[in-house]
Amino acid sequence: MVSPAVSRLESLYADVLRRNPGEDEFHQAVREVLDSIVPVVERRPEFVEACVVSRVCEPERQIIFRVPWTDDAGRVHINRGFRVEFNSALGPFKGGLRFHPSVYLGTIKFLGFEQIFKNSLTGMPIGGGKGGSDFDPKGRSDAEVMRFCQSFMTELYRHLGEYTDVPAGDIGVGGREIGYLFGQYKRITNRYESGVLTGKGLSWGGSQVRPEATGYGAAFFAQRMLETRGESLDGRRVVVSGSGNVATYAIEKVHQLGGRVVACSDSEGYVVDEAGIDLDLLKQIKEVRRGRVREYAEARGVPFVPGGSVWDVPCDVAMPSATQNELHAGDAATLVANGCRAVVEGANMPTTPEATKALQDCGVLFAPGKAANAGGVATSALEMQQNASRDSWTFEYTEQRLAEIMNQIHDRCAQTAQEYGAPGNYVVGANIAGFVKVADAMLALGLI
Ligand code: NDP
Ligand code: 2IT
């Protein structure tokens, strides 16, 4: 016998499928949250009756626009820009921009939807949003990236503001892109409005620890979660996928906490370095030369495996930190067979639903991205706080704040899971804790 709450949520999900055709990742993200909140809706039917659940699945505003730009040879290119302003019940829309050729509306909607609950979990006053473009920055000169960013911002600026919508980085958008975007915003509006973007450079309104925050935060979360079983990262073998912003600083903090990261990857393959990834070399190749992990393997004389799965490398802790749906059921089986203790998502939704279930069923500690990678956006909120007070904090103080926030997120997820009858299930804990705060605010604000 299906409970009334379950049947209400099922018909609501059917509406989401019908009204958002072809957006598979968005469907996947909604499905997971709806599955988690069944016990909440059973206790608090007003969330369905006042249409809070159906409203939270519908973005407040979706902006799609043309981005024309010229390359260095004078050829014209047309890309598509997106900003999905998903939910502003807790604060201004907040979330990154992704520049990657695979980006379409479904990507931005799944990321924006996840961001609502992630931002709620941080405890900071930020709503959820996401944006980006199908622009591919790979192989483009600085001048081409600048012209693209200027054209992108020439449309987007009218939707932004420190009290309205505050973008930041994501895949393909780092300090260089935020600089060009901020410059164009400042030029068009004739305002030095620091709080309109986060991830800025230190000399022009940025915060200490923002570049490190997502990876560091994921490592702090991993440490706290392992401690619940009397374990730690010290002496552990760790595998991190990706080799971008999140992966780099996850590796750095894991090493500082005594672990050893033996493999990382990019979209061409993975590198295995049994001595532990040499981070100075990795940063030199990835951040300065904008190169590939293949070059790391060549420089170190260690194996590079083209294609293949980085999850074949035995590890105690896995940190998927590249992109969505990159860890499949077969990878989960391999991780379990190799004795993996914990999977901590640095990326957004990197583990497929089947893989997540397989890991949880086998007793592997599983930290969902909306909790484990929330350190990035939390530190963005600290950047906004510094901008609003025209202040700047030290590295040590800011890192301390980040560590406290990650511990609080961990504990809130663990307690909520316990309270709702799913002890140890961080997916349920994160979704319920994130959702209830937003839902209560939406009820209080009336039907808008
Ligand atoms: P970067 O652009 O710095 O790095 C992305 C890394 O992932 C690169 O190594 C890239 O390899 C790899 N990658 C990207 N897309 C694919 C793909 N389709 N297939 C295989 N590999 C891929 O991005 P970030 O490190 O910022 O982001 C990584 C993840 O973390 C994303 O899921 C993002 O949403 C999430 N995240 C980021 C935060 C941040 O503050 N930056 C905060 C919270 C989450 P290649 O170079 O070959 O493309
Ligand atoms: O997915 C994410 O949380 C981010 N890309 C960071 C968002 C932000 O506003 O810092």
Coordinates of C-alpha atoms and ligand atoms in Angstrom, one line a residue:
M1 CA 0.0 0.0 0.0
V2 CA 1.5 3.3 -1.1
S3 CA 1.2 6.1 1.4
P4 CA -0.6 9.3 0.3
A5 CA 2.7 11.2 0.6
V6 CA 4.4 8.8 -1.8
S7 CA 1.6 9.0 -4.3
R8 CA 1.6 12.9 -4.2
L9 CA 5.3 12.9 -4.8
E10 CA 5.0 10.4 -7.6
S11 CA 2.5 12.5 -9.4
L12 CA 4.6 15.6 -8.8
Y13 CA 7.6 13.8 -10.3
A14 CA 5.5 12.7 -13.3
D15 CA 4.8 16.5 -13.8
V16 CA 8.5 17.3 -13.6
L17 CA 9.2 14.7 -16.4
R18 CA 6.4 15.9 -18.6
R19 CA 7.3 19.6 -18.2
N20 CA 11.1 19.3 -18.6
P21 CA 11.5 16.8 -21.4
G22 CA 15.0 15.5 -22.2
E23 CA 16.6 16.9 -19.1
D24 CA 17.9 13.6 -17.8
E25 CA 20.3 15.0 -15.2
F26 CA 17.7 17.4 -13.8
H27 CA 15.2 14.4 -13.5
Q28 CA 17.9 12.4 -11.7
A29 CA 18.6 15.2 -9.2
V30 CA 14.9 15.8 -8.5
R31 CA 14.2 12.0 -8.1
E32 CA 16.9 11.7 -5.4
V33 CA 15.5 14.6 -3.4
L34 CA 11.9 13.5 -3.7
D35 CA 12.8 10.0 -2.6
S36 CA 14.6 11.4 0.5
I37 CA 11.8 13.7 1.6
V38 CA 9.0 11.1 1.8
P39 CA 9.2 11.0 5.7
V40 CA 9.2 14.8 5.8
V41 CA 6.1 15.1 3.7
E42 CA 4.4 12.4 5.9
R43 CA 5.1 14.5 9.0
R44 CA 4.4 17.8 7.4
P45 CA 1.7 17.5 4.6
E46 CA 1.5 21.3 4.4
F47 CA 4.7 21.1 2.2
V48 CA 2.7 19.3 -0.5
E49 CA -0.6 21.1 0.2
A50 CA 0.9 24.6 -0.1
C51 CA 2.7 23.3 -3.3
V52 CA 6.2 23.9 -1.7
V53 CA 7.6 20.8 -3.3
S54 CA 6.3 21.5 -6.7
R55 CA 7.4 25.2 -6.5
V56 CA 10.9 24.1 -5.4
C57 CA 11.1 22.0 -8.6
E58 CA 10.3 25.0 -10.8
P59 CA 12.9 27.7 -11.2
E60 CA 11.9 31.3 -10.3
R61 CA 13.4 32.5 -13.6
Q62 CA 15.4 31.0 -16.5
I63 CA 17.4 33.1 -18.8
I64 CA 18.8 31.8 -22.2
F65 CA 20.7 34.1 -24.4
R66 CA 22.9 34.4 -27.5
V67 CA 26.6 35.0 -27.0
P68 CA 28.4 36.2 -30.2
W69 CA 32.2 36.6 -30.2
T70 CA 35.1 36.6 -32.6
D71 CA 38.1 34.4 -32.4
D72 CA 41.7 35.6 -33.0
A73 CA 41.4 35.0 -36.7
G74 CA 38.3 37.2 -36.9
R75 CA 35.8 34.3 -37.3
V76 CA 32.4 34.7 -35.6
H77 CA 31.2 32.1 -33.1
I78 CA 27.8 31.9 -31.5
N79 CA 27.3 30.2 -28.2
R80 CA 24.4 29.9 -25.9
G81 CA 24.4 31.4 -22.4
F82 CA 22.2 30.3 -19.5
R83 CA 21.3 31.5 -16.0
V84 CA 18.8 29.5 -14.0
E85 CA 17.7 31.5 -11.0
F86 CA 16.2 28.6 -9.1
N87 CA 15.3 29.7 -5.6
S88 CA 15.8 32.9 -3.6
A89 CA 13.9 32.0 -0.4
L90 CA 17.1 32.1 1.7
G91 CA 19.0 34.9 0.0
P92 CA 20.1 36.1 -3.4
F93 CA 20.6 33.5 -6.1
K94 CA 24.0 32.0 -5.7
G95 CA 25.9 29.5 -7.7
G96 CA 28.7 29.0 -10.3
L97 CA 29.0 29.4 -14.0
R98 CA 30.1 26.3 -16.1
F99 CA 31.8 26.7 -19.5
H100 CA 31.9 23.3 -21.2
P101 CA 30.8 22.1 -24.6
S102 CA 28.4 19.6 -23.0
V103 CA 26.3 22.3 -21.3
Y104 CA 22.6 22.5 -22.1
L105 CA 19.6 23.7 -20.1
G106 CA 19.3 20.3 -18.3
T107 CA 22.9 20.6 -17.0
I108 CA 22.3 24.0 -15.5
K109 CA 18.9 23.0 -14.1
F110 CA 20.3 20.0 -12.3
L111 CA 23.2 22.1 -10.9
G112 CA 20.9 24.9 -9.9
F113 CA 18.5 22.5 -8.2
E114 CA 21.3 20.9 -6.2
Q115 CA 22.6 24.3 -5.3
I116 CA 19.4 25.2 -3.5
F117 CA 19.8 22.5 -0.9
K118 CA 23.6 22.8 -0.7
N119 CA 23.4 26.5 0.0
S120 CA 20.7 25.9 2.6
L121 CA 23.0 23.3 4.3
T122 CA 25.8 25.9 4.6
G123 CA 23.7 27.9 7.1
M124 CA 24.6 31.0 5.1
P125 CA 21.9 33.5 3.6
I126 CA 22.2 32.3 0.0
G127 CA 19.6 31.1 -2.5
G128 CA 20.3 28.7 -5.3
G129 CA 21.2 29.3 -9.0
K130 CA 23.5 28.2 -11.7
G131 CA 24.6 29.4 -15.1
G132 CA 27.1 28.8 -17.9
S133 CA 27.5 28.2 -21.6
D134 CA 28.4 25.6 -24.2
F135 CA 31.5 27.6 -24.9
D136 CA 34.7 25.4 -24.8
P137 CA 37.6 27.3 -23.4
K138 CA 40.1 24.5 -24.2
G139 CA 42.7 25.7 -26.7
R140 CA 41.4 29.3 -26.7
S141 CA 43.8 32.2 -26.2
D142 CA 43.4 34.6 -23.2
A143 CA 42.1 37.2 -25.7
E144 CA 39.5 34.9 -27.0
V145 CA 38.3 33.9 -23.5
M146 CA 38.2 37.6 -22.6
R147 CA 36.0 38.5 -25.6
F148 CA 33.7 35.6 -24.9
C149 CA 33.4 36.6 -21.2
Q150 CA 32.7 40.2 -22.1
S151 CA 30.0 39.2 -24.6
F152 CA 28.5 36.8 -22.0
M153 CA 28.4 39.5 -19.3
T154 CA 27.0 42.1 -21.7
E155 CA 23.7 40.2 -21.6
L156 CA 23.9 38.7 -18.1
Y157 CA 24.8 41.9 -16.2
R158 CA 21.1 43.1 -16.1
H159 CA 20.1 40.0 -14.1
L160 CA 22.9 40.3 -11.5
G161 CA 23.6 42.3 -8.3
E162 CA 25.0 41.7 -4.9
Y163 CA 21.4 41.4 -3.5
T164 CA 20.0 39.7 -6.6
D165 CA 22.2 37.0 -8.1
V166 CA 25.9 36.3 -7.5
P167 CA 27.7 33.9 -9.8
A168 CA 31.1 32.3 -9.3
G169 CA 33.2 29.6 -11.0
D170 CA 32.6 26.0 -11.9
I171 CA 34.0 23.7 -14.6
G172 CA 35.9 25.9 -17.1
V173 CA 35.5 29.1 -15.0
G174 CA 38.3 30.1 -12.6
G175 CA 40.1 33.2 -11.6
R176 CA 40.9 34.3 -15.1
E177 CA 37.3 34.2 -16.3
I178 CA 35.9 35.8 -13.1
G179 CA 38.3 38.6 -13.7
Y180 CA 37.1 39.3 -17.3
L181 CA 33.5 38.9 -16.2
F182 CA 33.9 41.3 -13.2
G183 CA 35.8 43.8 -15.4
Q184 CA 32.9 43.9 -17.9
Y185 CA 30.3 44.2 -15.2
K186 CA 32.1 47.1 -13.6
R187 CA 32.4 48.8 -17.0
I188 CA 28.8 48.4 -18.0
T189 CA 27.3 49.4 -14.6
N190 CA 29.9 52.0 -13.6
R191 CA 29.9 50.5 -10.1
Y192 CA 32.7 48.8 -8.2
E193 CA 30.2 46.3 -6.8
S194 CA 32.5 43.7 -5.3
G195 CA 29.8 41.4 -4.0
V196 CA 28.3 40.7 -7.4
L197 CA 30.7 37.8 -8.2
T198 CA 32.8 35.5 -6.0
G199 CA 36.1 33.8 -6.7
K200 CA 37.7 37.2 -7.4
G201 CA 41.5 37.8 -7.1
L202 CA 42.9 38.8 -3.7
S203 CA 43.8 42.3 -4.8
W204 CA 40.4 43.1 -6.2
G205 CA 37.9 41.9 -3.6
G206 CA 38.6 38.2 -3.4
S207 CA 38.8 36.1 -0.3
Q208 CA 41.6 34.0 1.1
V209 CA 40.9 30.3 0.8
R210 CA 38.2 30.6 -1.9
P211 CA 40.4 28.8 -4.5
E212 CA 41.2 26.1 -2.0
A213 CA 37.7 25.9 -0.4
T214 CA 35.9 23.2 -2.2
G215 CA 38.7 20.7 -2.2
Y216 CA 39.7 21.5 1.4
G217 CA 36.1 21.4 2.5
A218 CA 35.6 17.9 1.0
A219 CA 38.7 16.7 2.8
F220 CA 37.5 18.1 6.1
F221 CA 34.2 16.4 5.5
A222 CA 35.9 13.1 4.7
Q223 CA 37.9 13.4 7.9
R224 CA 34.9 14.1 10.1
M225 CA 32.9 11.3 8.5
L226 CA 35.8 8.7 9.0
E227 CA 36.0 9.8 12.6
T228 CA 32.4 8.6 13.2
R229 CA 34.0 5.1 12.7
G230 CA 37.1 5.8 14.7
E231 CA 39.1 6.2 11.5
S232 CA 40.9 9.1 9.8
L233 CA 42.6 10.1 6.6
D234 CA 46.0 9.6 8.2
G235 CA 47.9 6.9 6.3
R236 CA 45.0 6.3 3.9
R237 CA 45.4 5.7 0.1
V238 CA 43.1 8.1 -1.7
V239 CA 42.1 8.3 -5.3
V240 CA 40.8 11.7 -6.7
S241 CA 39.2 12.0 -10.1
G242 CA 39.7 15.2 -12.1
S243 CA 42.7 17.5 -11.9
G244 CA 41.0 20.9 -11.8
N245 CA 40.3 23.3 -9.0
V246 CA 38.4 20.9 -6.7
A247 CA 40.7 17.9 -7.3
T248 CA 43.9 19.9 -6.8
Y249 CA 42.9 21.3 -3.4
A250 CA 41.4 18.0 -2.3
I251 CA 44.7 16.4 -2.9
E252 CA 46.5 19.2 -1.0
K253 CA 44.4 18.9 2.1
V254 CA 44.4 15.1 2.1
H255 CA 48.2 15.2 2.0
Q256 CA 48.2 17.8 4.9
L257 CA 46.0 15.4 6.9
G258 CA 48.4 12.5 6.4
G259 CA 46.7 10.7 3.5
R260 CA 48.4 9.8 0.2
V261 CA 46.7 10.5 -3.1
V262 CA 48.0 8.0 -5.6
A263 CA 45.9 8.8 -8.7
C264 CA 44.1 11.6 -10.4
S265 CA 42.7 12.1 -13.9
D266 CA 41.3 14.3 -16.7
S267 CA 39.0 13.5 -19.6
E268 CA 41.8 11.8 -21.5
G269 CA 42.9 9.3 -18.8
Y270 CA 44.5 8.8 -15.4
V271 CA 47.9 8.9 -13.8
V272 CA 49.1 6.6 -11.0
D273 CA 51.9 7.9 -8.8
E274 CA 52.5 5.5 -5.9
A275 CA 54.7 8.0 -4.1
G276 CA 51.8 10.4 -3.9
I277 CA 50.8 13.1 -6.4
D278 CA 53.5 15.8 -6.5
L279 CA 51.3 18.8 -6.1
D280 CA 53.8 21.5 -7.1
L281 CA 54.3 19.7 -10.4
L282 CA 50.6 19.2 -10.9
K283 CA 49.8 22.9 -10.2
Q284 CA 52.6 24.0 -12.6
I285 CA 51.2 21.8 -15.4
K286 CA 47.5 22.4 -14.8
E287 CA 47.3 26.0 -13.4
V288 CA 50.2 27.7 -15.1
R289 CA 50.6 25.8 -18.4
R290 CA 46.9 24.7 -18.6
G291 CA 48.2 21.3 -19.6
R292 CA 47.1 17.7 -19.3
V293 CA 47.8 15.0 -16.7
R294 CA 49.5 13.0 -19.4
E295 CA 52.3 15.7 -19.2
Y296 CA 52.5 15.1 -15.4
A297 CA 53.0 11.3 -16.0
E298 CA 55.7 12.1 -18.6
A299 CA 57.5 14.5 -16.3
R300 CA 57.4 12.1 -13.3
G301 CA 58.1 8.9 -15.3
V302 CA 54.9 7.2 -13.8
P303 CA 52.1 5.4 -15.7
F304 CA 49.5 7.2 -17.7
V305 CA 46.4 5.1 -18.6
P306 CA 44.5 6.6 -21.5
G307 CA 40.8 6.2 -21.2
G308 CA 39.9 3.6 -18.6
S309 CA 38.5 4.2 -15.1
V310 CA 40.5 5.8 -12.3
W311 CA 38.4 3.8 -9.9
D312 CA 40.3 0.7 -11.0
V313 CA 43.2 2.0 -8.8
P314 CA 42.8 0.4 -5.3
C315 CA 42.1 3.0 -2.5
D316 CA 40.7 3.4 1.0
V317 CA 38.9 6.7 0.1
A318 CA 37.6 7.8 -3.3
M319 CA 36.9 11.4 -4.1
P320 CA 35.1 11.9 -7.4
S321 CA 35.9 15.5 -8.3
A322 CA 35.5 15.8 -12.1
T323 CA 31.9 15.8 -13.4
Q324 CA 28.4 14.3 -13.1
N325 CA 27.8 10.5 -13.5
E326 CA 31.5 9.6 -13.7
L327 CA 31.3 6.8 -11.1
H328 CA 29.1 3.9 -12.3
A329 CA 27.8 0.7 -10.7
G330 CA 30.7 -1.3 -12.1
D331 CA 33.2 1.2 -10.5
A332 CA 31.4 0.9 -7.2
A333 CA 31.8 -2.9 -7.3
T334 CA 35.5 -2.5 -8.0
L335 CA 35.9 0.0 -5.2
V336 CA 34.1 -2.3 -2.8
A337 CA 36.2 -5.3 -3.9
N338 CA 39.3 -3.3 -3.3
G339 CA 38.3 -2.5 0.3
C340 CA 37.3 1.2 -0.2
R341 CA 36.0 2.7 3.1
A342 CA 34.5 6.0 2.0
V343 CA 33.4 7.8 -1.2
V344 CA 33.3 11.6 -0.8
E345 CA 31.8 13.6 -3.7
G346 CA 33.9 16.7 -4.6
A347 CA 32.0 17.1 -7.8
N348 CA 28.2 17.6 -8.2
M349 CA 26.3 14.3 -8.7
P350 CA 29.4 12.3 -9.8
T351 CA 28.0 9.0 -8.6
T352 CA 25.1 7.4 -10.5
P353 CA 22.1 6.4 -8.4
E354 CA 22.9 2.7 -8.9
A355 CA 26.5 3.2 -7.8
T356 CA 25.4 5.2 -4.7
K357 CA 23.0 2.4 -3.7
A358 CA 25.6 -0.3 -4.2
L359 CA 28.1 1.6 -2.1
Q360 CA 25.6 2.2 0.7
D361 CA 24.4 -1.4 0.6
C362 CA 28.0 -2.6 1.1
G363 CA 28.5 -0.3 4.2
V364 CA 30.8 2.2 2.4
L365 CA 30.5 5.7 3.9
F366 CA 29.0 7.9 1.2
A367 CA 29.1 11.7 1.3
P368 CA 26.9 13.4 -1.3
G369 CA 28.2 16.4 -3.1
K370 CA 25.6 18.8 -1.9
A371 CA 27.1 18.3 1.6
A372 CA 30.8 17.4 0.9
N373 CA 31.5 20.1 -1.7
A374 CA 29.6 22.9 0.0
G375 CA 32.8 24.4 1.3
G376 CA 33.3 26.3 -2.0
V377 CA 30.0 28.1 -2.0
A378 CA 30.2 28.6 1.8
T379 CA 33.5 30.4 1.3
S380 CA 31.9 32.4 -1.5
A381 CA 29.4 33.6 1.1
L382 CA 32.3 34.5 3.4
E383 CA 33.7 36.5 0.4
M384 CA 30.4 38.3 0.1
Q385 CA 30.5 39.0 3.9
Q386 CA 34.0 40.5 3.6
N387 CA 32.9 42.6 0.5
A388 CA 29.8 43.9 2.4
S389 CA 32.0 45.0 5.3
R390 CA 34.9 46.2 3.1
D391 CA 37.1 43.9 5.1
S392 CA 39.5 41.1 4.4
W393 CA 40.4 38.2 6.7
T394 CA 43.6 36.2 7.1
F395 CA 44.0 32.8 5.6
E396 CA 44.1 31.1 9.0
Y397 CA 40.9 32.7 10.2
T398 CA 39.0 32.0 6.9
E399 CA 40.2 28.4 6.8
Q400 CA 39.1 28.0 10.4
R401 CA 35.6 29.3 9.5
L402 CA 35.5 26.8 6.6
A403 CA 36.5 23.9 8.8
E404 CA 33.7 24.8 11.3
I405 CA 31.1 25.1 8.6
M406 CA 32.1 21.7 7.1
N407 CA 31.9 20.1 10.6
Q408 CA 28.5 21.6 11.1
I409 CA 27.2 20.4 7.8
H410 CA 28.5 16.9 8.5
D411 CA 26.9 16.8 11.9
R412 CA 23.6 18.3 10.7
C413 CA 23.4 15.6 7.9
A414 CA 24.2 12.8 10.4
Q415 CA 21.7 14.0 13.0
T416 CA 18.9 14.5 10.5
A417 CA 19.5 11.0 9.0
Q418 CA 19.2 9.6 12.5
E419 CA 16.1 11.6 13.3
Y420 CA 14.3 10.4 10.2
G421 CA 15.2 6.7 10.7
A422 CA 18.1 6.4 8.3
P423 CA 21.2 6.5 10.5
G424 CA 24.4 6.8 8.5
N425 CA 22.6 7.8 5.3
Y426 CA 24.2 11.1 4.4
V427 CA 22.1 11.4 1.2
V428 CA 18.9 11.3 3.2
G429 CA 20.3 13.6 5.9
A430 CA 21.6 16.2 3.4
N431 CA 18.4 16.3 1.3
I432 CA 16.1 16.5 4.3
A433 CA 18.1 19.1 6.3
G434 CA 18.7 21.2 3.1
F435 CA 15.0 20.9 2.0
V436 CA 13.3 21.7 5.4
K437 CA 15.0 25.0 5.9
V438 CA 14.1 26.2 2.4
A439 CA 10.6 24.8 2.6
D440 CA 9.9 26.6 5.9
A441 CA 11.2 29.9 4.4
M442 CA 9.0 29.4 1.3
L443 CA 5.9 28.8 3.5
A444 CA 6.7 31.9 5.5
L445 CA 7.1 34.1 2.4
G446 CA 3.7 33.1 1.0
L447 CA 2.6 32.0 -2.5
I448 CA 5.3 33.7 -4.7
Ligands
NDP1 P1 37.7 22.5 -13.4 O1 37.3 23.0 -14.7 O2 38.8 23.2 -12.6 O3 38.2 21.0 -13.5 C1 37.4 20.0 -14.0 C2 38.1 18.7 -14.1 O4 37.1 17.6 -14.4 C3 39.2 18.6 -15.1 O5 40.2 17.7 -14.8 C4 38.4 18.0 -16.3 O6 39.2 17.3 -17.3 C5 37.4 17.1 -15.7 N1 36.2 17.0 -16.4 C6 35.3 17.9 -16.7 N2 34.3 17.5 -17.4 C7 34.6 16.2 -17.7 C8 33.9 15.3 -18.5 N3 32.7 15.5 -19.1 N4 34.5 14.0 -18.5 C9 35.6 13.8 -17.9 N5 36.3 14.7 -17.1 C10 35.8 15.9 -17.1 O7 36.4 22.4 -12.6 P2 36.2 22.3 -11.0 O8 37.3 21.5 -10.3 O9 35.8 23.6 -10.5 O10 34.8 21.4 -10.9 C11 34.8 20.0 -10.8 C12 33.5 19.5 -10.2 O11 33.3 20.1 -8.9 C13 32.3 19.9 -11.0 O12 31.3 18.9 -10.8 C14 31.8 21.1 -10.3 O13 30.4 21.3 -10.5 C15 32.1 20.8 -8.9 N6 32.2 21.9 -7.9 C16 33.0 22.9 -8.1 C17 33.1 23.9 -7.2 C18 34.1 25.0 -7.3 O14 34.1 25.9 -6.4 N7 34.8 25.1 -8.4 C19 32.3 23.9 -5.9 C20 31.5 22.7 -5.8 C21 31.4 21.7 -6.7 P3 39.5 18.0 -18.7 O15 40.4 19.2 -18.4 O16 40.1 17.0 -19.5 O17 38.1 18.5 -19.2
2IT2 O1 28.8 23.9 -7.3 C1 29.2 24.9 -6.6 O2 28.9 24.9 -5.4 C2 30.1 25.9 -7.2 N1 30.5 25.8 -8.3 C3 30.5 27.1 -6.3 C4 29.4 28.1 -6.3 C5 29.7 29.4 -5.7 O3 28.9 30.3 -5.8 O4 30.8 29.6 -5.1

